[in-house]
Amino acid sequence: MSTGNVSVVLVHGAWADGSSWSKVVERLKARGISAVAAPLPLTSLHDDVAALNRTLERIEGPVVLAGHAYAGAVIGSTRADNVKALVYVAALAPAEGETVGDVFYRGDAHPLAPKLSPDQHGLIWLPEEAFVAAFAQNATVQELTVLGAVQRPISVSCIGEPVGRPLWTDRPSWFLSAEQDRMISPDTQHFMAQRMKARVHSHQVDHTPIVTAPDIVTDVIVEAVQAVSAR
């Protein structure tokens, strides 16, 4: 498999950190693809995009940028020249002028979706029971233990900031639609992917396939890498 000098940058979503991508990193490495997980502070969309840009500045050559969940808004907001393709994994893709909240709350919530509210610091934590009920219902007990232990809260500032012209209007994009998602409605995912004109891969996976179905996620990312390297 020829992947040229294309690198992959992986971006975590809310209530997670870079370790959520560990299985995908291992699988990409096995296929000869270099991957870096970008750390986000989750303090505001502006701060998160700035943090992603700092990671992208360190990468030489073309990049395929992949984001999970909330990180879809982050990867769509960078303007880095070295980003040649975008991969959305059960991710949010607000259009120009929209906020993360606009698309997250667009459809009816799943009956098992958690009720979210900020604490006194303006931070939103995911209730422990929500990890098994909605965030990663297909995960093992061990995986759920780690997800809960490393969760990072997301600031309300992240979800209320309108985005500018998203990068997916100018770059090819792929979208892994999670049909068992209890956090982001599959109907909302289909809506976003369609208006993005993304290349859609629909699978019976939960909201966090980067943990529970890493082979599927890796295959989609590799497809994007091959498309970039073939140019």
PDB file of N, CA and C in Angstrom, residues 28 30 33 35-36 43 57 60 63 73 93 110 112 119-120 123 129 131 149 156 162 166 179-180 204 210 218 224:
ATOM      1  N   LEU A  28      -2.920   2.251  12.435  1.00  0.00           N
ATOM      2  CA  LEU A  28      -2.307   3.048  11.379  1.00  0.00           C
ATOM      3  C   LEU A  28      -0.804   2.770  11.297  1.00  0.00           C
ATOM      4  N   ALA A  30       0.673   0.045  12.041  1.00  0.00           N
ATOM      5  CA  ALA A  30       0.851  -1.270  11.425  1.00  0.00           C
ATOM      6  C   ALA A  30       0.732  -1.205   9.900  1.00  0.00           C
ATOM      7  N   ILE A  33       1.571   4.110   8.495  1.00  0.00           N
ATOM      8  CA  ILE A  33       1.100   5.495   8.481  1.00  0.00           C
ATOM      9  C   ILE A  33       1.394   6.144   9.830  1.00  0.00           C
ATOM     10  N   ALA A  35       0.875   8.730  12.775  1.00  0.00           N
ATOM     11  CA  ALA A  35      -0.281   9.427  13.328  1.00  0.00           C
ATOM     12  C   ALA A  35       0.089  10.134  14.620  1.00  0.00           C
ATOM     13  N   VAL A  36      -0.505  11.286  14.822  1.00  0.00           N
ATOM     14  CA  VAL A  36      -0.320  12.081  16.038  1.00  0.00           C
ATOM     15  C   VAL A  36      -1.698  12.451  16.565  1.00  0.00           C
ATOM     16  N   THR A  43     -11.530  24.359  26.216  1.00  0.00           N
ATOM     17  CA  THR A  43     -11.900  25.562  26.951  1.00  0.00           C
ATOM     18  C   THR A  43     -12.737  26.537  26.122  1.00  0.00           C
ATOM     19  N   GLU A  57       1.355  22.611  12.810  1.00  0.00           N
ATOM     20  CA  GLU A  57       2.591  23.300  12.445  1.00  0.00           C
ATOM     21  C   GLU A  57       3.812  22.394  12.562  1.00  0.00           C
ATOM     22  N   GLU A  60       5.294  17.836   8.879  1.00  0.00           N
ATOM     23  CA  GLU A  60       5.775  18.116   7.531  1.00  0.00           C
ATOM     24  C   GLU A  60       5.014  17.258   6.531  1.00  0.00           C
ATOM     25  N   VAL A  63      -1.439  16.260   5.262  1.00  0.00           N
ATOM     26  CA  VAL A  63      -2.085  15.706   6.451  1.00  0.00           C
ATOM     27  C   VAL A  63      -3.533  15.329   6.142  1.00  0.00           C
ATOM     28  N   ALA A  73     -16.156  20.018  14.701  1.00  0.00           N
ATOM     29  CA  ALA A  73     -16.189  21.482  14.592  1.00  0.00           C
ATOM     30  C   ALA A  73     -14.784  22.061  14.603  1.00  0.00           C
ATOM     31  N   ALA A  93     -20.538  18.716  12.397  1.00  0.00           N
ATOM     32  CA  ALA A  93     -20.003  19.527  11.304  1.00  0.00           C
ATOM     33  C   ALA A  93     -20.886  20.750  11.093  1.00  0.00           C
ATOM     34  N   HIS A 110     -31.823  10.752  21.960  1.00  0.00           N
ATOM     35  CA  HIS A 110     -32.083   9.346  22.255  1.00  0.00           C
ATOM     36  C   HIS A 110     -32.602   9.239  23.687  1.00  0.00           C
ATOM     37  N   LEU A 112     -31.832   7.355  26.007  1.00  0.00           N
ATOM     38  CA  LEU A 112     -30.772   7.101  26.976  1.00  0.00           C
ATOM     39  C   LEU A 112     -29.679   8.182  26.969  1.00  0.00           C
ATOM     40  N   ASP A 119     -21.334  22.953  35.352  1.00  0.00           N
ATOM     41  CA  ASP A 119     -21.152  23.148  36.786  1.00  0.00           C
ATOM     42  C   ASP A 119     -20.895  24.631  37.061  1.00  0.00           C
ATOM     43  N   GLN A 120     -20.510  24.970  38.286  1.00  0.00           N
ATOM     44  CA  GLN A 120     -20.328  26.366  38.666  1.00  0.00           C
ATOM     45  C   GLN A 120     -19.166  27.028  37.935  1.00  0.00           C
ATOM     46  N   LEU A 123     -18.258  24.289  33.189  1.00  0.00           N
ATOM     47  CA  LEU A 123     -17.755  23.062  32.571  1.00  0.00           C
ATOM     48  C   LEU A 123     -18.840  21.982  32.584  1.00  0.00           C
ATOM     49  N   GLU A 129     -22.659   7.206  34.564  1.00  0.00           N
ATOM     50  CA  GLU A 129     -23.549   6.198  33.995  1.00  0.00           C
ATOM     51  C   GLU A 129     -23.774   6.402  32.495  1.00  0.00           C
ATOM     52  N   PHE A 131     -21.524   6.878  30.230  1.00  0.00           N
ATOM     53  CA  PHE A 131     -20.527   6.217  29.393  1.00  0.00           C
ATOM     54  C   PHE A 131     -21.046   4.878  28.886  1.00  0.00           C
ATOM     55  N   ALA A 149     -12.321   7.330  33.649  1.00  0.00           N
ATOM     56  CA  ALA A 149     -11.219   7.830  34.474  1.00  0.00           C
ATOM     57  C   ALA A 149     -10.487   9.008  33.832  1.00  0.00           C
ATOM     58  N   VAL A 156     -18.794  25.334  28.223  1.00  0.00           N
ATOM     59  CA  VAL A 156     -19.960  25.781  27.454  1.00  0.00           C
ATOM     60  C   VAL A 156     -19.529  26.706  26.315  1.00  0.00           C
ATOM     61  N   PRO A 162     -20.179  30.497  17.104  1.00  0.00           N
ATOM     62  CA  PRO A 162     -20.436  30.234  15.685  1.00  0.00           C
ATOM     63  C   PRO A 162     -19.127  29.988  14.929  1.00  0.00           C
ATOM     64  N   PRO A 166     -16.372  26.582   6.991  1.00  0.00           N
ATOM     65  CA  PRO A 166     -15.703  25.336   7.363  1.00  0.00           C
ATOM     66  C   PRO A 166     -14.805  24.810   6.250  1.00  0.00           C
ATOM     67  N   GLU A 179     -24.558   4.354  13.289  1.00  0.00           N
ATOM     68  CA  GLU A 179     -26.006   4.115  13.282  1.00  0.00           C
ATOM     69  C   GLU A 179     -26.571   3.742  14.659  1.00  0.00           C
ATOM     70  N   GLN A 180     -25.682   3.401  15.607  1.00  0.00           N
ATOM     71  CA  GLN A 180     -26.134   3.100  16.964  1.00  0.00           C
ATOM     72  C   GLN A 180     -25.803   4.241  17.930  1.00  0.00           C
ATOM     73  N   GLN A 204     -22.973  -0.018  11.830  1.00  0.00           N
ATOM     74  CA  GLN A 204     -23.702  -0.269  13.069  1.00  0.00           C
ATOM     75  C   GLN A 204     -22.718  -0.224  14.238  1.00  0.00           C
ATOM     76  N   ILE A 210     -13.952   4.808  17.711  1.00  0.00           N
ATOM     77  CA  ILE A 210     -12.492   4.858  17.806  1.00  0.00           C
ATOM     78  C   ILE A 210     -11.992   3.927  18.908  1.00  0.00           C
ATOM     79  N   THR A 218     -10.188   2.901  11.224  1.00  0.00           N
ATOM     80  CA  THR A 218      -8.895   2.904  10.536  1.00  0.00           C
ATOM     81  C   THR A 218      -9.073   2.749   9.040  1.00  0.00           C
ATOM     82  N   ALA A 224      -8.919   7.719   3.004  1.00  0.00           N
ATOM     83  CA  ALA A 224      -8.627   9.132   2.782  1.00  0.00           C
ATOM     84  C   ALA A 224      -7.143   9.347   2.529  1.00  0.00           C
TER      85      ALA A 224
END
